[in-house]
Amino acid sequence: MNELAVLDLVLEQELDRNPDLVFLATSTPPSWRTRFGAERVRTCPISEPAMVGAALGAAMTGLRPVVDLNRASFAFLVMDQLVNHAARIHYLSDGSYRAPMVLTSATRGPQQLGPQNEQCPYGVFMQTPGVRVAVPGSATDACALLRTAVRDEQGPVLLFIAPGLADHCDLRAALAAEPQPFGVAHRVREGDAATVVAIGSAVHAATRAGDELAAEGVHVELLDPRTLVPLDLPALAASVLRTGRLVLVDDGPRSGAPAQILAALLDVPGVALALGGRIAHVSAPEVPVPSSPVLEAQYWATPERVTAAVRRLTAAA
Amino acid sequence: MNELAVLDLVLEQELDRNPDLVFLATSTPPSWRTRFGAERVRTCPISEPAMVGAALGAAMTGLRPVVDLNRASFAFLVMDQLVNHAARIHYLSDGSYRAPMVLTSATRGPQQLGPQNEQCPYGVFMQTPGVRVAVPGSATDACALLRTAVRDEQGPVLLFIAPGLADHCDLRAALAAEPQPFGVAHRVREGDAATVVAIGSAVHAATRAGDELAAEGVHVELLDPRTLVPLDLPALAASVLRTGRLVLVDDGPRSGAPAQILAALLDVPGVALALGGRIAHVSAPEVPVPSSPVLEAQYWATPERVTAAVRRLTAAA
Amino acid sequence: MALALPADPAVSPMDPPQDGGLDLVAAYKAMVLIRAYEERILQARTDREVIGPVHPYIGQEAVAVGVCAALQPRDHLVSHYRGHGHALARGVDLDALTAELFGRADGLCGGKAAALVSDPATHLLLSSGIVGAGIPVAAGAAMTSQVRRDGAVAVVFFGEGALGAGVVHETLTLAVAQRLPLILVCENNGYQGATRTEEVYPETSVARIAEGHRMPVHRVDGNDTLAVHAAAAASVAVARAGQGPAFIEASTYLTRFHLQFDRPSGERRPAEELDGWLARDPLDALRGHLLAAGTAPDLLDALHSEAERRVEAAVAFARTSPWPAPELALTNLWAGTP
Amino acid sequence: MALALPADPAVSPMDPPQDGGLDLVAAYKAMVLIRAYEERILQARTDREVIGPVHPYIGQEAVAVGVCAALQPRDHLVSHYRGHGHALARGVDLDALTAELFGRADGLCGGKAAALVSDPATHLLLSSGIVGAGIPVAAGAAMTSQVRRDGAVAVVFFGEGALGAGVVHETLTLAVAQRLPLILVCENNGYQGATRTEEVYPETSVARIAEGHRMPVHRVDGNDTLAVHAAAAASVAVARAGQGPAFIEASTYLTRFHLQFDRPSGERRPAEELDGWLARDPLDALRGHLLAAGTAPDLLDALHSEAERRVEAAVAFARTSPWPAPELALTNLWAGTP
Ligand SMILES: Cc1ncc(C[n+]2csc(CCOP(=O)(O)OP(=O)(O)O)c2C)c(N)n1
Ligand SMILES: Cc1ncc(C[n+]2csc(CCOP(=O)(O)OP(=O)(O)O)c2C)c(N)n1
Ligand SMILES: [Mg+2]
Ligand SMILES: [Mg+2]
């Protein structure tokens, strides 16, 4: 069951819509078991590796499994099944088998879960080919991307959900959201002063920073990639080529998704020259996430940190 | 037992030297069991997660465990024990406990082991704080870094060995190599034309490329970081600031270590401007490694690919 | 003759039982402390003084206390997210534990760990938030004892849910094959979060698994402190003698609930089931023993008020402990780093 | 009366046994083919025609053939790195398999997989190079049958070494709790690479583990094709009827060795042990049965020469198959990509 409750409503609708959809989790809603049966809604022992392996086998033979991994830190329990198997089977079988399956998990919220259970490991999956990675920046996008993921035929999808998305959730809009194609960034605001790329829970902070800067006449372009694999590199590169400034904003460490995005961008002809070093990061330190809220405070991409980064870049040139 | 046989000789010497050193593997040399006893040389069931967990417990209580993971792909089996536990315990206990332990594994050689067992996953560990990562570019460095790793007190070390290092191994020099501090890049050759940073098995190819270019009067600076965590960023940055050109060479995908190194370098003041976009990659494609040697051919950083990249960059400016 | 109240009121690793027996008053005292502590910590969580999730141990006190009473200071311990009970039974400093739960500078782990504490002073290696993951770590500590021939054992606590996790089975294989001095203590409370154990296992007892691994098994009433202690003492003796691991399955029950964040948990158990277990409360049971053996009720009541006083003092300590300096978030990534 | 040689010489998923019995000539034919294939592939590896590691199946043929003869085309199969025998018993195309082992364009997986083949035509899901990892995948296929109520079962082959791996125990728990139509076939050959199984397990039989999970277990002589088949047929019937999984432990032996790369393996087994098993060669045993039942020796000899001819034809096919176009290395990362 999801930290972002509206996703459970979406999943319920999708279970209703597609009889091949099955749900695996260590804890499942009793009402789903009644409604869809224990064969489609499977309460599993605490066996995440086997659950993901089973999801792969089910996907290869025609079902559409969704595994709720609960915490993103549990992704590290299932890496062999996910990376060495699910992500490789289409390639290994040279296209004979496909493995459409979805893994959902929660990243970080101010829940003080500590160094083990507060993590944003999506950057890892940007360098393990064969999985697609969605990190929505709003509850509405989360719902839309979940719908796409469970209807998609292409292969494994990881959906990383920041619990904080619940704070700004327009329930009606979220539930009504149509499936959204992967690989299409959302332009949250337009502008020329700098390109701000924000991910997941950091999108909200970046939006507030954008508003604040706009009030001062500094108009940044704010892009939420929504999916990291595939990444909407054309949109990101076009923006950066235009603004000549890049701020990467994430609640994970910069060695994660930000490093991956940056390296990918620099590979686009002209980007490095356009940027000329005007790159800033607002991200978590390169150490685990501590429990004490006082220690954790500096792990959040706050609007203040984002505006400061933009000001630094715009002042520089 | 290691793909690079000389490492076993080093390990045997170290077992002799330090009674706290213990060795865990699914297959162990019978002579070691006789010599050091079954309590120090542990033949284990095929249970890599438990082996790494046990190594952590042993390390925390005073032993110095070495786990031979055999293939680097098996690192994905032990991520929870390694990333969520071993890499976090010093931090989680606020410095009370330390976990000096070493995991060795083989990356890729032309062995046609296929999409599962030919991998260079070290880039993943550059974004999971708490582990140190050594990827030696020669058998001698492999021996030296293994000695450092098993004598070190600081925490978990991953030692990734390219089987191909055996091809150019000077056995005597390798065995005689003194422990070498982590975080010190090796300048394989000096030059001003471009900075070539090569990793692991790609160092040899880059060396040959450097020789070839030198014969034409193009002198590149070739750096082998030897350890990726910690990374000798000062040495890399100094070189790049001087040459203004960067070629990253690896037998893994560019989303792995190369992306991490690039992002770290760009964070050093002046580097982005000095480079001005003169960045090239010689790396494996962003897809799994296929079995057929004909398909795999393009996954190797050959001297030809390296020289071509250097020529492209030097021609450009 | 009534047993005398120990002079030192601090909870500490209990002395090794001289006669293989258990100091019942000391055990009662420890259980009372845990109970008082857990109730208070839940309140402090509701009051938003404690940070993070709280997994209360209420109802299972006999297991932690019965097992820890069979240990010596040199032994190693591994716990998990529901770990305050184990920590207190082991003698972890009450003030430092509380400050840690409050996220303060004087916390056992400087505010980094919250409930997932480590404590070298009591050989508490770790309290993992990941079900089952600590079990191989305890096996590793047992390897150390084996290499050093120091006669120490390693003990690991876990719920029956951990038997779902593969790494636990791996450790069972390893421990038997290598005759590790490892004692696995399964606190079988019939629930795995919101899931009832019979929903996911063919039989609720997991002794069958340990038997399949050819590991000696003790099945005990986990609400009976003496029974738990006897099983633990026997297992420890075997392990210390180099004769290998043991598995203890203690049947017990969480009389409150699995977990709470900042609001009191809304979890509801079947009333009959709950009542049955409340009637078998481990503190009441041990109190019955003590009274039957002639211990003065006053003495026992005094332990309750003493426990409350100590818990309140710990809360006061935690409250006045400063917040950690923000820059300490970046320290201790690995040894030798700042 | 001698059983007639089937008209079609192609290896194919065998017809479901009409009377629950096994077509012994067809079984012998399949075993002979596997034996001839494995010998030839080892030679081709030494000749550097086959790429990658070769894990020969020689000595264990009765298991693959006995099990696959109990299956229907709709059933699912999971194999591993030592998988040619399973593939051939299941009826995977010999030419395409061989071209795959040669790394060629006409290979079953376009040269990407080498020995780690998949084949949708025969419902062979995958052959994992990671010990134990395919077992939950088979459980997932069993889930599909359960949801679809299509009566199919899933079968997974693995060595006893896989019982070291946690994910296998997880799958046992899952399969029993969810009554999956899953048949786990453990080929217990006493070795796990260079490690003898008694070095790492308290007892070499792993039936005890399945029993601990409350899964029905069949222990059979893995060199006795009929015994294997009977256990498989019984398990399949139970699973098809929706009555849950079963575990078959087949005792057997690799009479050659674990693994070879480009030089013939230098591995040496204890001579007495080896001789004992050679005396119980599964092909000889089945041949004995057939002769005793009156089958003409000529008929059986013809199967041998026929197998050799077919294997040689497959090698010739593989040799003339082109290398894959280099750009195909980048294809099929996920469905819908080029
Ligand atoms: C690997 C893993 N999966 C899931 C969880 C989420 N989780 C936390 S506690 C719990 C239930 C554990 O039950 P049990 O082991 O019986 O211990 P109890 O809580 O009953 O003491 C679950 C599923 C987790 N922490 N770790
Ligand atoms: C997880 C994992 N660990 C280690 C290996 C290396 N390895 C390959 S085969 C093998 C032995 C397996 O023994 P068993 O399961 O009994 O099968 P057998 O080879 O005897 O058929 C090992 C250890 C592996 N492939 N996967
Ligand atoms: Mg429980
Ligand atoms: Mg075997």
PDB file of N, CA, C and O in Angstrom, chain B residues 10-56:
ATOM      1  N   VAL B  10      48.977 -12.922  -2.943  1.00  0.00           N
ATOM      2  CA  VAL B  10      48.995 -11.784  -2.017  1.00  0.00           C
ATOM      3  C   VAL B  10      48.127 -12.085  -0.808  1.00  0.00           C
ATOM      4  O   VAL B  10      48.531 -11.876   0.347  1.00  0.00           O
ATOM      5  N   LEU B  11      46.962 -12.624  -1.075  1.00  0.00           N
ATOM      6  CA  LEU B  11      46.035 -12.898   0.015  1.00  0.00           C
ATOM      7  C   LEU B  11      46.624 -13.946   0.961  1.00  0.00           C
ATOM      8  O   LEU B  11      46.479 -13.840   2.191  1.00  0.00           O
ATOM      9  N   GLU B  12      47.309 -14.901   0.402  1.00  0.00           N
ATOM     10  CA  GLU B  12      47.916 -15.922   1.245  1.00  0.00           C
ATOM     11  C   GLU B  12      48.972 -15.294   2.154  1.00  0.00           C
ATOM     12  O   GLU B  12      49.028 -15.584   3.353  1.00  0.00           O
ATOM     13  N   GLN B  13      49.767 -14.401   1.589  1.00  0.00           N
ATOM     14  CA  GLN B  13      50.762 -13.706   2.422  1.00  0.00           C
ATOM     15  C   GLN B  13      50.085 -12.900   3.516  1.00  0.00           C
ATOM     16  O   GLN B  13      50.543 -12.853   4.661  1.00  0.00           O
ATOM     17  N   GLU B  14      49.001 -12.260   3.150  1.00  0.00           N
ATOM     18  CA  GLU B  14      48.318 -11.413   4.135  1.00  0.00           C
ATOM     19  C   GLU B  14      47.643 -12.263   5.209  1.00  0.00           C
ATOM     20  O   GLU B  14      47.575 -11.856   6.375  1.00  0.00           O
ATOM     21  N   LEU B  15      47.129 -13.426   4.819  1.00  0.00           N
ATOM     22  CA  LEU B  15      46.556 -14.346   5.812  1.00  0.00           C
ATOM     23  C   LEU B  15      47.634 -14.773   6.800  1.00  0.00           C
ATOM     24  O   LEU B  15      47.389 -14.923   8.001  1.00  0.00           O
ATOM     25  N   ASP B  16      48.811 -14.938   6.274  1.00  0.00           N
ATOM     26  CA  ASP B  16      49.934 -15.328   7.102  1.00  0.00           C
ATOM     27  C   ASP B  16      50.337 -14.200   8.048  1.00  0.00           C
ATOM     28  O   ASP B  16      50.725 -14.428   9.189  1.00  0.00           O
ATOM     29  N   ARG B  17      50.230 -13.017   7.552  1.00  0.00           N
ATOM     30  CA  ARG B  17      50.683 -11.830   8.269  1.00  0.00           C
ATOM     31  C   ARG B  17      49.739 -11.436   9.400  1.00  0.00           C
ATOM     32  O   ARG B  17      50.163 -10.973  10.444  1.00  0.00           O
ATOM     33  N   ASN B  18      48.450 -11.585   9.156  1.00  0.00           N
ATOM     34  CA  ASN B  18      47.469 -11.075  10.112  1.00  0.00           C
ATOM     35  C   ASN B  18      46.491 -12.178  10.520  1.00  0.00           C
ATOM     36  O   ASN B  18      45.641 -12.581   9.730  1.00  0.00           O
ATOM     37  N   PRO B  19      46.601 -12.622  11.759  1.00  0.00           N
ATOM     38  CA  PRO B  19      45.729 -13.726  12.209  1.00  0.00           C
ATOM     39  C   PRO B  19      44.257 -13.352  12.264  1.00  0.00           C
ATOM     40  O   PRO B  19      43.406 -14.238  12.398  1.00  0.00           O
ATOM     41  N   ASP B  20      43.954 -12.068  12.163  1.00  0.00           N
ATOM     42  CA  ASP B  20      42.547 -11.648  12.154  1.00  0.00           C
ATOM     43  C   ASP B  20      41.924 -11.713  10.764  1.00  0.00           C
ATOM     44  O   ASP B  20      40.716 -11.553  10.610  1.00  0.00           O
ATOM     45  N   LEU B  21      42.753 -11.897   9.766  1.00  0.00           N
ATOM     46  CA  LEU B  21      42.223 -11.950   8.408  1.00  0.00           C
ATOM     47  C   LEU B  21      41.484 -13.277   8.213  1.00  0.00           C
ATOM     48  O   LEU B  21      42.009 -14.340   8.526  1.00  0.00           O
ATOM     49  N   VAL B  22      40.261 -13.178   7.715  1.00  0.00           N
ATOM     50  CA  VAL B  22      39.514 -14.398   7.387  1.00  0.00           C
ATOM     51  C   VAL B  22      39.028 -14.283   5.950  1.00  0.00           C
ATOM     52  O   VAL B  22      38.843 -13.181   5.429  1.00  0.00           O
ATOM     53  N   PHE B  23      38.831 -15.426   5.334  1.00  0.00           N
ATOM     54  CA  PHE B  23      38.469 -15.467   3.922  1.00  0.00           C
ATOM     55  C   PHE B  23      37.174 -16.251   3.773  1.00  0.00           C
ATOM     56  O   PHE B  23      37.054 -17.361   4.285  1.00  0.00           O
ATOM     57  N   LEU B  24      36.209 -15.652   3.091  1.00  0.00           N
ATOM     58  CA  LEU B  24      34.930 -16.325   2.852  1.00  0.00           C
ATOM     59  C   LEU B  24      34.679 -16.415   1.354  1.00  0.00           C
ATOM     60  O   LEU B  24      34.765 -15.402   0.646  1.00  0.00           O
ATOM     61  N   ALA B  25      34.351 -17.599   0.890  1.00  0.00           N
ATOM     62  CA  ALA B  25      34.050 -17.778  -0.531  1.00  0.00           C
ATOM     63  C   ALA B  25      33.286 -19.081  -0.699  1.00  0.00           C
ATOM     64  O   ALA B  25      33.278 -19.924   0.197  1.00  0.00           O
ATOM     65  N   THR B  26      32.634 -19.216  -1.851  1.00  0.00           N
ATOM     66  CA  THR B  26      31.926 -20.471  -2.097  1.00  0.00           C
ATOM     67  C   THR B  26      32.909 -21.565  -2.501  1.00  0.00           C
ATOM     68  O   THR B  26      32.556 -22.731  -2.533  1.00  0.00           O
ATOM     69  N   SER B  27      34.120 -21.157  -2.783  1.00  0.00           N
ATOM     70  CA  SER B  27      35.150 -22.129  -3.150  1.00  0.00           C
ATOM     71  C   SER B  27      36.464 -21.579  -2.615  1.00  0.00           C
ATOM     72  O   SER B  27      36.801 -20.418  -2.871  1.00  0.00           O
ATOM     73  N   THR B  28      37.173 -22.388  -1.849  1.00  0.00           N
ATOM     74  CA  THR B  28      38.411 -21.894  -1.227  1.00  0.00           C
ATOM     75  C   THR B  28      39.543 -22.865  -1.546  1.00  0.00           C
ATOM     76  O   THR B  28      39.300 -24.058  -1.753  1.00  0.00           O
ATOM     77  N   PRO B  29      40.770 -22.368  -1.574  1.00  0.00           N
ATOM     78  CA  PRO B  29      41.901 -23.263  -1.866  1.00  0.00           C
ATOM     79  C   PRO B  29      42.101 -24.255  -0.717  1.00  0.00           C
ATOM     80  O   PRO B  29      42.259 -23.835   0.437  1.00  0.00           O
ATOM     81  N   PRO B  30      42.105 -25.556  -1.011  1.00  0.00           N
ATOM     82  CA  PRO B  30      42.302 -26.553   0.051  1.00  0.00           C
ATOM     83  C   PRO B  30      43.577 -26.301   0.848  1.00  0.00           C
ATOM     84  O   PRO B  30      43.586 -26.492   2.069  1.00  0.00           O
ATOM     85  N   SER B  31      44.606 -25.830   0.171  1.00  0.00           N
ATOM     86  CA  SER B  31      45.869 -25.625   0.898  1.00  0.00           C
ATOM     87  C   SER B  31      45.713 -24.528   1.954  1.00  0.00           C
ATOM     88  O   SER B  31      46.337 -24.582   3.010  1.00  0.00           O
ATOM     89  N   TRP B  32      44.905 -23.557   1.689  1.00  0.00           N
ATOM     90  CA  TRP B  32      44.667 -22.515   2.693  1.00  0.00           C
ATOM     91  C   TRP B  32      43.914 -23.076   3.889  1.00  0.00           C
ATOM     92  O   TRP B  32      44.170 -22.703   5.027  1.00  0.00           O
ATOM     93  N   ARG B  33      42.956 -23.931   3.601  1.00  0.00           N
ATOM     94  CA  ARG B  33      42.180 -24.493   4.716  1.00  0.00           C
ATOM     95  C   ARG B  33      43.109 -25.291   5.628  1.00  0.00           C
ATOM     96  O   ARG B  33      43.017 -25.207   6.844  1.00  0.00           O
ATOM     97  N   THR B  34      44.011 -26.029   5.017  1.00  0.00           N
ATOM     98  CA  THR B  34      44.969 -26.801   5.807  1.00  0.00           C
ATOM     99  C   THR B  34      45.864 -25.857   6.599  1.00  0.00           C
ATOM    100  O   THR B  34      46.090 -26.032   7.797  1.00  0.00           O
ATOM    101  N   ARG B  35      46.336 -24.854   5.923  1.00  0.00           N
ATOM    102  CA  ARG B  35      47.344 -24.000   6.532  1.00  0.00           C
ATOM    103  C   ARG B  35      46.768 -23.057   7.597  1.00  0.00           C
ATOM    104  O   ARG B  35      47.364 -22.858   8.642  1.00  0.00           O
ATOM    105  N   PHE B  36      45.611 -22.490   7.292  1.00  0.00           N
ATOM    106  CA  PHE B  36      45.080 -21.465   8.210  1.00  0.00           C
ATOM    107  C   PHE B  36      43.874 -21.953   9.006  1.00  0.00           C
ATOM    108  O   PHE B  36      43.411 -21.250   9.903  1.00  0.00           O
ATOM    109  N   GLY B  37      43.362 -23.110   8.664  1.00  0.00           N
ATOM    110  CA  GLY B  37      42.234 -23.661   9.413  1.00  0.00           C
ATOM    111  C   GLY B  37      40.892 -23.233   8.837  1.00  0.00           C
ATOM    112  O   GLY B  37      40.764 -22.169   8.222  1.00  0.00           O
ATOM    113  N   ALA B  38      39.905 -24.078   9.077  1.00  0.00           N
ATOM    114  CA  ALA B  38      38.574 -23.849   8.511  1.00  0.00           C
ATOM    115  C   ALA B  38      37.876 -22.661   9.165  1.00  0.00           C
ATOM    116  O   ALA B  38      36.871 -22.164   8.664  1.00  0.00           O
ATOM    117  N   GLU B  39      38.404 -22.217  10.309  1.00  0.00           N
ATOM    118  CA  GLU B  39      37.761 -21.068  10.947  1.00  0.00           C
ATOM    119  C   GLU B  39      38.173 -19.760  10.295  1.00  0.00           C
ATOM    120  O   GLU B  39      37.434 -18.782  10.353  1.00  0.00           O
ATOM    121  N   ARG B  40      39.337 -19.772   9.665  1.00  0.00           N
ATOM    122  CA  ARG B  40      39.771 -18.551   8.985  1.00  0.00           C
ATOM    123  C   ARG B  40      39.519 -18.626   7.476  1.00  0.00           C
ATOM    124  O   ARG B  40      39.389 -17.582   6.823  1.00  0.00           O
ATOM    125  N   VAL B  41      39.473 -19.804   6.958  1.00  0.00           N
ATOM    126  CA  VAL B  41      39.221 -19.958   5.517  1.00  0.00           C
ATOM    127  C   VAL B  41      37.903 -20.715   5.387  1.00  0.00           C
ATOM    128  O   VAL B  41      37.851 -21.928   5.544  1.00  0.00           O
ATOM    129  N   ARG B  42      36.848 -19.976   5.173  1.00  0.00           N
ATOM    130  CA  ARG B  42      35.509 -20.529   5.261  1.00  0.00           C
ATOM    131  C   ARG B  42      34.912 -20.787   3.888  1.00  0.00           C
ATOM    132  O   ARG B  42      34.616 -19.852   3.145  1.00  0.00           O
ATOM    133  N   THR B  43      34.715 -22.055   3.601  1.00  0.00           N
ATOM    134  CA  THR B  43      33.971 -22.429   2.410  1.00  0.00           C
ATOM    135  C   THR B  43      32.496 -22.276   2.753  1.00  0.00           C
ATOM    136  O   THR B  43      32.013 -22.878   3.711  1.00  0.00           O
ATOM    137  N   CYS B  44      31.814 -21.470   1.987  1.00  0.00           N
ATOM    138  CA  CYS B  44      30.430 -21.130   2.345  1.00  0.00           C
ATOM    139  C   CYS B  44      29.450 -21.704   1.326  1.00  0.00           C
ATOM    140  O   CYS B  44      29.789 -21.908   0.168  1.00  0.00           O
ATOM    141  N   PRO B  45      28.244 -21.949   1.770  1.00  0.00           N
ATOM    142  CA  PRO B  45      27.183 -22.256   0.803  1.00  0.00           C
ATOM    143  C   PRO B  45      27.013 -21.076  -0.170  1.00  0.00           C
ATOM    144  O   PRO B  45      27.575 -19.999   0.052  1.00  0.00           O
ATOM    145  N   ILE B  46      26.261 -21.285  -1.220  1.00  0.00           N
ATOM    146  CA  ILE B  46      26.065 -20.225  -2.221  1.00  0.00           C
ATOM    147  C   ILE B  46      25.083 -19.210  -1.636  1.00  0.00           C
ATOM    148  O   ILE B  46      23.886 -19.250  -1.892  1.00  0.00           O
ATOM    149  N   SER B  47      25.613 -18.334  -0.814  1.00  0.00           N
ATOM    150  CA  SER B  47      24.779 -17.478   0.022  1.00  0.00           C
ATOM    151  C   SER B  47      25.468 -16.133   0.171  1.00  0.00           C
ATOM    152  O   SER B  47      25.761 -15.688   1.276  1.00  0.00           O
ATOM    153  N   GLU B  48      25.705 -15.491  -0.958  1.00  0.00           N
ATOM    154  CA  GLU B  48      26.473 -14.248  -0.932  1.00  0.00           C
ATOM    155  C   GLU B  48      25.903 -13.193   0.014  1.00  0.00           C
ATOM    156  O   GLU B  48      26.665 -12.520   0.717  1.00  0.00           O
ATOM    157  N   PRO B  49      24.569 -13.006   0.072  1.00  0.00           N
ATOM    158  CA  PRO B  49      24.072 -12.002   1.017  1.00  0.00           C
ATOM    159  C   PRO B  49      24.474 -12.320   2.458  1.00  0.00           C
ATOM    160  O   PRO B  49      24.962 -11.448   3.183  1.00  0.00           O
ATOM    161  N   ALA B  50      24.305 -13.575   2.864  1.00  0.00           N
ATOM    162  CA  ALA B  50      24.685 -13.938   4.229  1.00  0.00           C
ATOM    163  C   ALA B  50      26.187 -13.820   4.419  1.00  0.00           C
ATOM    164  O   ALA B  50      26.656 -13.416   5.493  1.00  0.00           O
ATOM    165  N   MET B  51      26.949 -14.146   3.392  1.00  0.00           N
ATOM    166  CA  MET B  51      28.402 -14.043   3.512  1.00  0.00           C
ATOM    167  C   MET B  51      28.823 -12.595   3.771  1.00  0.00           C
ATOM    168  O   MET B  51      29.697 -12.330   4.601  1.00  0.00           O
ATOM    169  N   VAL B  52      28.199 -11.687   3.062  1.00  0.00           N
ATOM    170  CA  VAL B  52      28.564 -10.274   3.245  1.00  0.00           C
ATOM    171  C   VAL B  52      28.040  -9.769   4.591  1.00  0.00           C
ATOM    172  O   VAL B  52      28.719  -9.027   5.302  1.00  0.00           O
ATOM    173  N   GLY B  53      26.847 -10.203   4.965  1.00  0.00           N
ATOM    174  CA  GLY B  53      26.335  -9.842   6.290  1.00  0.00           C
ATOM    175  C   GLY B  53      27.245 -10.373   7.388  1.00  0.00           C
ATOM    176  O   GLY B  53      27.561  -9.671   8.352  1.00  0.00           O
ATOM    177  N   ALA B  54      27.688 -11.606   7.230  1.00  0.00           N
ATOM    178  CA  ALA B  54      28.578 -12.203   8.232  1.00  0.00           C
ATOM    179  C   ALA B  54      29.918 -11.475   8.256  1.00  0.00           C
ATOM    180  O   ALA B  54      30.493 -11.239   9.318  1.00  0.00           O
ATOM    181  N   ALA B  55      30.391 -11.104   7.081  1.00  0.00           N
ATOM    182  CA  ALA B  55      31.642 -10.351   7.032  1.00  0.00           C
ATOM    183  C   ALA B  55      31.493  -9.050   7.818  1.00  0.00           C
ATOM    184  O   ALA B  55      32.391  -8.651   8.565  1.00  0.00           O
ATOM    185  N   LEU B  56      30.341  -8.421   7.688  1.00  0.00           N
ATOM    186  CA  LEU B  56      30.101  -7.186   8.437  1.00  0.00           C
ATOM    187  C   LEU B  56      30.174  -7.453   9.944  1.00  0.00           C
ATOM    188  O   LEU B  56      30.869  -6.741  10.675  1.00  0.00           O
TER     189      LEU B  56
END
